[in-house]
Coordinates of C-alpha atoms in Angstrom, one line a residue:
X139 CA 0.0 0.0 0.0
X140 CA 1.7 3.2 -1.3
X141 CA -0.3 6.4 0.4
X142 CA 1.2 9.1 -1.7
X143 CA -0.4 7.3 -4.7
X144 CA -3.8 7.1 -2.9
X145 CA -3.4 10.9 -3.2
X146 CA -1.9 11.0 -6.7
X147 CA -4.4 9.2 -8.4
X148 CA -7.9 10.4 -6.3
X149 CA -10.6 10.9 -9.0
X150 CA -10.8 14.5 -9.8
X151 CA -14.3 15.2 -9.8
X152 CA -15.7 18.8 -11.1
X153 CA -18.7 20.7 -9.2
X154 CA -21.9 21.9 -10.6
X155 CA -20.3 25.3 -11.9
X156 CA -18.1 23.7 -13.7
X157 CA -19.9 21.8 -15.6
X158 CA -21.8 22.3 -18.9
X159 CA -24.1 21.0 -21.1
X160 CA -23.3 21.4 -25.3
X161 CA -25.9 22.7 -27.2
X162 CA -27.5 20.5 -29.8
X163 CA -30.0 20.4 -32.3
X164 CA -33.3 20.9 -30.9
X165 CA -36.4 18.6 -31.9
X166 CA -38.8 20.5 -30.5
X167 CA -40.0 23.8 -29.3
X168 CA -39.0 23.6 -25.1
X169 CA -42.7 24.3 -24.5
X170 CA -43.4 20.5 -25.8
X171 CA -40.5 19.1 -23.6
X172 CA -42.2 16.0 -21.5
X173 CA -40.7 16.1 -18.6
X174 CA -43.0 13.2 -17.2
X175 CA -40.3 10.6 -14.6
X176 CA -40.5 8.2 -12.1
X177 CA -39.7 9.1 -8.5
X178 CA -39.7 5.6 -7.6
X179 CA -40.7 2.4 -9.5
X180 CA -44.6 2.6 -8.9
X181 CA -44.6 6.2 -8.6
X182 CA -44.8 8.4 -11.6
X183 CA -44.5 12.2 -11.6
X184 CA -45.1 14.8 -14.3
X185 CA -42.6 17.0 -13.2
X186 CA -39.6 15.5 -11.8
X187 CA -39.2 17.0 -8.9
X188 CA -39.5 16.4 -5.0
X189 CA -39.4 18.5 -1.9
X190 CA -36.9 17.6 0.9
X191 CA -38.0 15.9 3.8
X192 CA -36.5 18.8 5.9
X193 CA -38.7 20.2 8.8
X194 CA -38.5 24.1 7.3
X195 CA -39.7 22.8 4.3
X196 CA -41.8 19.9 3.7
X197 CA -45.6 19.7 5.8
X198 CA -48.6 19.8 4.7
X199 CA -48.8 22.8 2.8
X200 CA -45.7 22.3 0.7
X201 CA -47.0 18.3 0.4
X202 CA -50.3 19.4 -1.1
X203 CA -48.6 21.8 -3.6
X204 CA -45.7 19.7 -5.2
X205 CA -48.5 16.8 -5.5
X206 CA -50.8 19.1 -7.5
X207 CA -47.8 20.4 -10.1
X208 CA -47.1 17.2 -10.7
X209 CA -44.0 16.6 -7.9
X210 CA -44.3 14.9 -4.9
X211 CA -43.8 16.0 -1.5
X212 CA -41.7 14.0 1.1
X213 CA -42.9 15.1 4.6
X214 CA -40.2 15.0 7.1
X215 CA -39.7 12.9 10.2
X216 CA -38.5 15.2 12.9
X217 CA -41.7 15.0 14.5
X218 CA -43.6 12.6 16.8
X219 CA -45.0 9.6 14.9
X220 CA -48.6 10.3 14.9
X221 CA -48.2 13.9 13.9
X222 CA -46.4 13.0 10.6
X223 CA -49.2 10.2 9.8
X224 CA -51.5 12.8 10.3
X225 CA -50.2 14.6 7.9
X226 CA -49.8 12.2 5.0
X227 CA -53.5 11.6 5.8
X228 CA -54.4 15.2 5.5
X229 CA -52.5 15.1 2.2
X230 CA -54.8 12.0 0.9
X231 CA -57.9 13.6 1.9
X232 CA -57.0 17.2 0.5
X233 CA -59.0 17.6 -3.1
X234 CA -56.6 18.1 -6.0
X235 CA -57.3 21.6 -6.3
X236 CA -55.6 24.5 -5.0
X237 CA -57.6 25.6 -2.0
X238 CA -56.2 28.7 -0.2
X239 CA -57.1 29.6 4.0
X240 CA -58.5 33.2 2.2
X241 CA -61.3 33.9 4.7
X242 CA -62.3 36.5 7.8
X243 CA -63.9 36.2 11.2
X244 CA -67.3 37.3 11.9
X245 CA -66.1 39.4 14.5
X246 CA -63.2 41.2 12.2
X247 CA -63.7 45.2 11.3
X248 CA -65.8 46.2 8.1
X249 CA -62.9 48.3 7.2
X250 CA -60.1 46.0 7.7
X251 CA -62.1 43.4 5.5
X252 CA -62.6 45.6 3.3
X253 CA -58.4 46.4 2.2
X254 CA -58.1 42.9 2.9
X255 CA -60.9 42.4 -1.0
X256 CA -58.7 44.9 -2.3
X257 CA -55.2 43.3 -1.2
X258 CA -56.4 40.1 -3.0
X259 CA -58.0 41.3 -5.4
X260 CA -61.6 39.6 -4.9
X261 CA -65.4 40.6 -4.4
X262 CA -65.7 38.4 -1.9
X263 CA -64.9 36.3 1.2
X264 CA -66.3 33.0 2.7
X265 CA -67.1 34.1 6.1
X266 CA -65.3 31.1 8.8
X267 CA -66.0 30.9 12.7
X268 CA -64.2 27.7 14.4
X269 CA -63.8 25.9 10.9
X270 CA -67.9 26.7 10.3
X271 CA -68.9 28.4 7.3
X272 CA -71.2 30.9 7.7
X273 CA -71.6 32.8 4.0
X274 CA -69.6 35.6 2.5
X275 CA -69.2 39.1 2.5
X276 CA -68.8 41.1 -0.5
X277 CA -67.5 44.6 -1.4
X278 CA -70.5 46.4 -1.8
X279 CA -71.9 45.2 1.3
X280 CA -68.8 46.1 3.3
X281 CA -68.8 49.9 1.6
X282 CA -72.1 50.4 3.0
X283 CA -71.3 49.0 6.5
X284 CA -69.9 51.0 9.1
X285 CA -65.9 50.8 9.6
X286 CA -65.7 49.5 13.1
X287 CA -68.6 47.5 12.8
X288 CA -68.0 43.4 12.1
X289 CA -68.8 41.9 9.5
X290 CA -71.1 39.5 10.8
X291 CA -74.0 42.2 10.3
X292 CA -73.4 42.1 6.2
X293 CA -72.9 38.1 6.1
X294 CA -75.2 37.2 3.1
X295 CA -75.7 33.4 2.7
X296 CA -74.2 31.5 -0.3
X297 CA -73.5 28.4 -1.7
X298 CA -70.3 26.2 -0.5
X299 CA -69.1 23.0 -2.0
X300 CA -68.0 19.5 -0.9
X301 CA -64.8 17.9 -2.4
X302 CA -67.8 16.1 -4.3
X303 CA -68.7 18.6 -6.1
X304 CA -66.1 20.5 -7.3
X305 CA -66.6 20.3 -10.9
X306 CA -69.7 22.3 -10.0
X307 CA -68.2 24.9 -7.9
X308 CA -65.3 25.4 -10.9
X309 CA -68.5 26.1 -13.5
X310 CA -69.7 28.2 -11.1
X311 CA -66.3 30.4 -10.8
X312 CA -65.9 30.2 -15.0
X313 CA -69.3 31.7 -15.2
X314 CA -68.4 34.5 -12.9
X315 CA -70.9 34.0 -10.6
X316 CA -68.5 34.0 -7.6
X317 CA -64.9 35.0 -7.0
X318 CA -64.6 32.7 -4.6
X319 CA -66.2 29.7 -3.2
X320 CA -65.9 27.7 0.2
X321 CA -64.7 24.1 0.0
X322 CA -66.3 21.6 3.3
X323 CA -65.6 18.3 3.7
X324 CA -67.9 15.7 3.5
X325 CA -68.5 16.2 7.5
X326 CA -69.0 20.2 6.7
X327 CA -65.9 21.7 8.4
X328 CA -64.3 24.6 6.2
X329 CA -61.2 23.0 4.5
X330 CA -60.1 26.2 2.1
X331 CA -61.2 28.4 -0.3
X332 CA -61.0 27.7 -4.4
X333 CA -60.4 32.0 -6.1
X334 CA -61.0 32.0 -9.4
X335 CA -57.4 33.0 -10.7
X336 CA -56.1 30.1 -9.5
X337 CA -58.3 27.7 -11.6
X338 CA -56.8 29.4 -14.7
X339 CA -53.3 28.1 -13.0
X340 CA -51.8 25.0 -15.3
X341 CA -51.8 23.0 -12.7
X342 CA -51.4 18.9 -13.6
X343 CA -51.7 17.3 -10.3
X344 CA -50.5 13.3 -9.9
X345 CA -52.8 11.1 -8.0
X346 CA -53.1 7.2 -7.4
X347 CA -55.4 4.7 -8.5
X348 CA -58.2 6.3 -6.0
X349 CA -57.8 9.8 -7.0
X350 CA -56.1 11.2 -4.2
X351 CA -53.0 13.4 -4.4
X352 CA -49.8 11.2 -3.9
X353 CA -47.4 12.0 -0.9
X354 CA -44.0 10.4 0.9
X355 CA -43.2 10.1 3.8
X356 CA -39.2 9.9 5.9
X357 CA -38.4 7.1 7.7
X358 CA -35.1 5.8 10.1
X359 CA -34.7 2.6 8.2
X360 CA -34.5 1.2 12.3
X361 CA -38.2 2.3 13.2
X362 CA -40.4 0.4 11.6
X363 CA -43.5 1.0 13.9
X364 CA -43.5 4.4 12.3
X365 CA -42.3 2.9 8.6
X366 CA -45.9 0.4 9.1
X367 CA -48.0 3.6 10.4
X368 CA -47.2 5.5 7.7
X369 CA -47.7 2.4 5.2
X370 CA -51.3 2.6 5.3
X371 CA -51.4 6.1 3.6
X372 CA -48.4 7.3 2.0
X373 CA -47.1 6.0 -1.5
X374 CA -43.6 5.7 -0.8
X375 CA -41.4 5.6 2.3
X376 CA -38.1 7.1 1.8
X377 CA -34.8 6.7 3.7
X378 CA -34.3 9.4 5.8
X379 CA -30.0 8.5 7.1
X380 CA -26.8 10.2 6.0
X381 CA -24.9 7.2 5.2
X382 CA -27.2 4.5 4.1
X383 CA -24.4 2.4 3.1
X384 CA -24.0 0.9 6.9
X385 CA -23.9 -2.3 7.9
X386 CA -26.6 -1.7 10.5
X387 CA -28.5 0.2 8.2
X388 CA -28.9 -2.3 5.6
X389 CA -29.8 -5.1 7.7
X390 CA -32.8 -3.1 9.3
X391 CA -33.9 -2.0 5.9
X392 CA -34.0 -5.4 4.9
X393 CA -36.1 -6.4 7.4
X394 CA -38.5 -3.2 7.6
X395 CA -39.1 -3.6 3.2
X396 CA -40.6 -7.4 4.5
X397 CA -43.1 -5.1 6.7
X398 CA -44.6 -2.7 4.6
X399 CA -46.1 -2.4 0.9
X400 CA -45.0 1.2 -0.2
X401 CA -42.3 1.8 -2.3
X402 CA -38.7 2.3 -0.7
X403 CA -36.3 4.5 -1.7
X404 CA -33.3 3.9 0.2
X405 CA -30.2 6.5 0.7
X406 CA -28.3 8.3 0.9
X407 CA -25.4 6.9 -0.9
X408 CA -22.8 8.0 -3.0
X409 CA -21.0 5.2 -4.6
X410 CA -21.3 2.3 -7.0
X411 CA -20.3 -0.2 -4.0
X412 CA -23.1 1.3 -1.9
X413 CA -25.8 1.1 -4.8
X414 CA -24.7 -2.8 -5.6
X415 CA -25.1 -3.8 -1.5
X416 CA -27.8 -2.1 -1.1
X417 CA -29.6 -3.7 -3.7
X418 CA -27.8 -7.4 -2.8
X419 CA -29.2 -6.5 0.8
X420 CA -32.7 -5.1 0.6
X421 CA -34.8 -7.2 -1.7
X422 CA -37.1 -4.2 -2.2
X423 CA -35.4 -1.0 -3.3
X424 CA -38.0 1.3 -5.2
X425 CA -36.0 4.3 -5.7
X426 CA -32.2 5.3 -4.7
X427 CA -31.7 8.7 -3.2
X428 CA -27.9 9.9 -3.8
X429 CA -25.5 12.5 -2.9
X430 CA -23.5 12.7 0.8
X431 CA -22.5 16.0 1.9
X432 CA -23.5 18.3 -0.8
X433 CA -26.4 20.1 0.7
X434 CA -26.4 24.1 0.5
X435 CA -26.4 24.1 4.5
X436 CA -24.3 20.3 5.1
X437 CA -20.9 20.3 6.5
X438 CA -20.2 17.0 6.2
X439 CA -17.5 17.2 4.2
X440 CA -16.5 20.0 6.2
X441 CA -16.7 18.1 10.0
X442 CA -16.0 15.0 8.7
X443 CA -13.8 14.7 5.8
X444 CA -16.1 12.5 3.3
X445 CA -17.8 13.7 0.2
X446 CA -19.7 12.0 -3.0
X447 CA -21.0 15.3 -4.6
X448 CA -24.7 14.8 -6.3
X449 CA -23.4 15.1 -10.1
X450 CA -20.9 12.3 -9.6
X451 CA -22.6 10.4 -7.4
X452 CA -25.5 10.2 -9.5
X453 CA -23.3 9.3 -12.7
X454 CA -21.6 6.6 -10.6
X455 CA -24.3 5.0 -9.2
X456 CA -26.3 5.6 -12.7
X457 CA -23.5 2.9 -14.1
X458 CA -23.8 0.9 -11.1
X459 CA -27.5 0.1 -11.8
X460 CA -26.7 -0.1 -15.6
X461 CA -24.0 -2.1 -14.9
X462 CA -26.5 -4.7 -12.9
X463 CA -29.0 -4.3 -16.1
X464 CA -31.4 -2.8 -12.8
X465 CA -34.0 -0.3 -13.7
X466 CA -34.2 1.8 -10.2
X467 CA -35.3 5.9 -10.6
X468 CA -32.3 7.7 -9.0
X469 CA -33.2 10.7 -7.4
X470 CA -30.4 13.6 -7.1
X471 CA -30.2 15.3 -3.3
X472 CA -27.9 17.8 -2.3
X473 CA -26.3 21.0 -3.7
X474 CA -28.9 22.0 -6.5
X475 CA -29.3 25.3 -6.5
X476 CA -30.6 26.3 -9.6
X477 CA -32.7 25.1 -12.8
X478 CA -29.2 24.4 -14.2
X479 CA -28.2 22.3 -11.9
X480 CA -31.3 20.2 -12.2
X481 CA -30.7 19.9 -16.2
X482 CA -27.2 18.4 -15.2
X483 CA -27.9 16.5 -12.8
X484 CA -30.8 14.7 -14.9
X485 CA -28.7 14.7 -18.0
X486 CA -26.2 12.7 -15.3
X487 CA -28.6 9.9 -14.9
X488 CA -30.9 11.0 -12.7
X489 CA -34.6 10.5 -13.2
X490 CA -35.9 14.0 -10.5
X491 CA -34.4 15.5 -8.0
X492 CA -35.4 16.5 -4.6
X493 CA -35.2 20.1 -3.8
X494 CA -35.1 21.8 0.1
X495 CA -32.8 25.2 -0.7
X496 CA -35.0 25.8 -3.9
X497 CA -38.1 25.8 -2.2
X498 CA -37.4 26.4 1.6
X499 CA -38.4 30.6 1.3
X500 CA -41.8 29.9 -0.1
X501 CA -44.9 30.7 1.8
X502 CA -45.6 27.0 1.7
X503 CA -42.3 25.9 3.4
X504 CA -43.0 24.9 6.6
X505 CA -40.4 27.8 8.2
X506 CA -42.3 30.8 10.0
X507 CA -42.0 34.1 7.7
X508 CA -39.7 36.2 10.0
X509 CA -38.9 39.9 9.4
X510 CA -35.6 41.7 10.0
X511 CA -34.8 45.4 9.5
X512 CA -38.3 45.6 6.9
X513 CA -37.0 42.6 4.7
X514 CA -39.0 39.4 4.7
X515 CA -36.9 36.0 5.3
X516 CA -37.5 32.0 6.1
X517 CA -35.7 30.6 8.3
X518 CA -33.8 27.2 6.6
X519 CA -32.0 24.5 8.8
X520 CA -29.8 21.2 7.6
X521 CA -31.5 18.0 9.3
X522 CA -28.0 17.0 10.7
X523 CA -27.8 21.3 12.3
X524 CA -27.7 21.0 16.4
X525 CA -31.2 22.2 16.5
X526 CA -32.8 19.6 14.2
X527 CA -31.0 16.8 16.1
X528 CA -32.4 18.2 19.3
X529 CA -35.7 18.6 18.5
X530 CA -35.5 14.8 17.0
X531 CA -34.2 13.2 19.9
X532 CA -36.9 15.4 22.3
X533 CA -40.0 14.3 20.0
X534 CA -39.2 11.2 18.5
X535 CA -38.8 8.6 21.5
X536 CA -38.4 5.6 18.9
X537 CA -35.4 7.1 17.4
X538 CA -31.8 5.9 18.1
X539 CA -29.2 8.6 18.4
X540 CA -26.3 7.5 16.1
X541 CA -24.6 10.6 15.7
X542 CA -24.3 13.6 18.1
X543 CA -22.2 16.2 16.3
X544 CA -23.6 18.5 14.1
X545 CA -23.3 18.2 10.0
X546 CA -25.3 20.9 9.4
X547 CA -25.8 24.8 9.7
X548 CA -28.7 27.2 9.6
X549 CA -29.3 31.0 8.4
X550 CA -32.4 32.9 6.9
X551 CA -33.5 32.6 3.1
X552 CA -35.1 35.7 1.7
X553 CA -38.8 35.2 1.1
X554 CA -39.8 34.2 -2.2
X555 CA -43.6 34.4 -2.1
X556 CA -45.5 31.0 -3.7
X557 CA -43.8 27.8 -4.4
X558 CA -46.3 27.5 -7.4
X559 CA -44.2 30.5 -8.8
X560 CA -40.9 29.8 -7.9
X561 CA -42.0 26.0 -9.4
X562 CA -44.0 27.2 -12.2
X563 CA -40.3 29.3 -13.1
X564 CA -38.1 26.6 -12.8
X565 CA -39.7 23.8 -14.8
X566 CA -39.8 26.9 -17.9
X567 CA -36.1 26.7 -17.3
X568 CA -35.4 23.5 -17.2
X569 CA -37.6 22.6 -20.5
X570 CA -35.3 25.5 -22.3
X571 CA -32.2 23.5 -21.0
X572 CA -33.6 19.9 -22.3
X573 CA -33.9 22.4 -25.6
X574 CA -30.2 23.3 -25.6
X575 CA -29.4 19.7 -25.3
X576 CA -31.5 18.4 -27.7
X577 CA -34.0 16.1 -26.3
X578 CA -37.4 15.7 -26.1
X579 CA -37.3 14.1 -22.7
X580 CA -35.9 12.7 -19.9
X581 CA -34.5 9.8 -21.4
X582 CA -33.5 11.2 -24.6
X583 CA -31.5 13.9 -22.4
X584 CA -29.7 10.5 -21.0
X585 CA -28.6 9.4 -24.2
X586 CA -28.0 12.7 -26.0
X587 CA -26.1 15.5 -23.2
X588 CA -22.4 16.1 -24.1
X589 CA -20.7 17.9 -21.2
X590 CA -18.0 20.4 -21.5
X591 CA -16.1 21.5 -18.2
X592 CA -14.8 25.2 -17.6
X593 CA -13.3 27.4 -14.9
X594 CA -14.9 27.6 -11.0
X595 CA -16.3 30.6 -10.7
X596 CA -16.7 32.2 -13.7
X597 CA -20.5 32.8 -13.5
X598 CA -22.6 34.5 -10.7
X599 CA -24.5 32.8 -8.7
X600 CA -28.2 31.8 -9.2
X601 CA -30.2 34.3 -7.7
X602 CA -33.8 32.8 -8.7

């Protein structure tokens, strides 16, 4: 063993901006780009993209939008067991429409009500006491009533709608007979409100074979009381550990796939030898989640001296499972930071990518809006950051604590607005970059992407 040559001849592996993809011919215009994928072998997606099981991004509210552009949310695990299967199940019962909490009070100010319509840019509001509906209010009515006065003395009655009948309640929006309407569920209680500007959204939501949005969950590949919980609702579990390529890890993931009928995506790992024992190991492996250490806000590499950054990772474990002749969706975590990253990354091998920097400053990211000095920001943790270990170790008292020092920071995100936008945005971008490449798809982007590498640094960064 000569150590000088383990140095000498370490694989010299470029980052994300250094990387490039040559431009080709392009068959068609980007708008017709399919970028329909698989997130895991029984799970399809029309946009390939996933939001990190991180606890300041991925609940209910981020969940319930990925789903319904065509992603998939994967709600995080630093929580107590029935909270996050209460979730999923939220997820499964939500309609796939976008329902928004726009509603007021009975006991709120005319006035106040009244800039509230002409914030949003509505004629009217459900009215909402306790999660009862109780009718709207409208804009004429509220000019008429007294400033001070609530507006529980101008409620007018009005029609709401069940999840049943929302092709009704959409007709009735189209028609212009209401700007919005209140959504109940089948017991009555208020669930959101559908506005009329957002059923004009291009929204292509994925669903199962019963209609319902689809939604993962996180699990410790060692608890499988909450893996089986979760099992009854979700539509694929996904390994939740930094270094799934442990002995200890693999045995208990071989035993908890035995247990449960979702789909499994195991990970992380970062190497062809991880992605051929893993699949020796665990009979069941859905998916493969890869990338160790390159996370925006992970220090691993940093605190502990081992990397497998995302672009090579993927590319590595890509020829792994070619390799095997194994047909397992590889999904790309860790360092993407912008649509180009996401192009390269799939033109790599990967089949979607799962997002938590991208995303985490949206008003559905699970983070509290915080302001400092009149600027707006989100607050945006790694799961391996000393205060996401705490709060896992108080909550969860299934888990076992294999790690105590930190691989992760945290630091404020400035606030982006929707995550329909900042989605909407980046799937425009990365149809133009499957353009410049010269596919029509996914898979054609496999077999078609040249790279070219340049100079670090050259290029400011992504500021979307």
């Amino acid at each position: 063993m000569v150590f000088r040559e383990k140095i000498l001849e370490a694989v010299k592996v470029p980052a994300f901006d250094e990387v490039y993809i040559v431009p080709s011919l392009a068959p068609v215009d980007p708008s017709l780009v399919d970028l329909t994928t698989r997130f895991s072998v029984n799970v399809s997606l029309k946009i390939p993209i996933a939001s990190s099981p991180m606890d300041m991004v991925t609940e209910l509210d981020m969940a319930v939008a990925m789903s319904l552009m065509g992603g998939i949310g994967v709600v995080h695990r630093n929580m107590e067991r029935e909270k996050q299967v209460e979730i999923v199940k939220l997820v499964k019962e939500h309609p796939p429409v976008r329902l928004r909490p726009m509603y007021v009070e009975p006991n709120e100010p005319c006035k106040r009500v009244l800039d509230y319509l002409k914030q949003v840019g509505v004629r009217s509001v459900p009215v909402v006491e306790k999660g009862v509906f109780l009718g709207y209010v409208n804009y004429e009515s509220l000019k008429q009533c007294e400033a001070d006065k609530p507006v529980v003395n101008v409620v007018k009655p009005g029609e709401s709608f069940t999840v049943n009948s929302l092709k009704e309640a959409t007709e009735k929006l189209l028609r212009g007979s209401y700007d919005t309407v209140a959504v109940l569920s089948k017991s009555g209680f208020y669930l959101g409100t559908l506005v009329y500007t957002d059923i004009l959204e291009d929204l292509s939501p994925v669903t199962d074979s019963e209609g319902r949005l689809l939604v993962g969950a996180a699990i410790s590949p060692m608890d499988i009381e909450r893996a089986k919980a979760l099992d009854k609702y979700v539509d694929v579990l996904v390994s939740d550990v930094a270094h799934f390529h442990n002995v200890e890890v693999l045995e208990s993931a071989r035993k908890l796939v035995a247990e449960v009928s979702s789909d499994f995506v195991a990970g992380n790992i970062g190497t062809e030898e991880a992605a051929k024992d893993t699949l020796s190991t665990v009979e069941r492996v859905s998916g493969l989640r890869v990338g160790i250490g390159g996370g925006s806000i992970c220090i691993t590499p940093e605190v502990t001296g081992a990397y497998a950054p995302t672009l090579w990772a993927v590319a590595t474990v890509r020829d792994a499972l070619e390799e095997l002749g194994v047909e397992v969706p590889v999904i790309a975590d860790g360092g993407i930071r912008s649509p180009s990253d996401i192009v390269k990354v799939l033109a790599a091998g990967a089949s979607s990518v799962m997002l938590g920097y991208m995303l985490a400053a949206t008003d559905e990211a699970s983070a509290p809006l915080i302001a400092v000095s009149g600027k707006y920001y989100k607050p945006y943790r790694g799961m391996a950051s000393k205060s996401a270990m705490e709060k896992r170790y108080a909550l969860d008292r299934y888990a076992k604590v294999s790690k105590r020092i930190p691989e992760g920071i945290e630091g404020l995100l400035p606030y982006k607005g929707s995550v329909y936008t900042v989605v909407k945005d980046i799937i425009e971008a990365v149809k133009a970059g499957l353009g410049y490449a010269g596919a029509r798809n996914i898979e054609e982007l496999w077999s078609k992407a040249k790279f070219i590498v340049t100079h670090r640094g050259h290029r400011p960064p992504y500021k979307g």
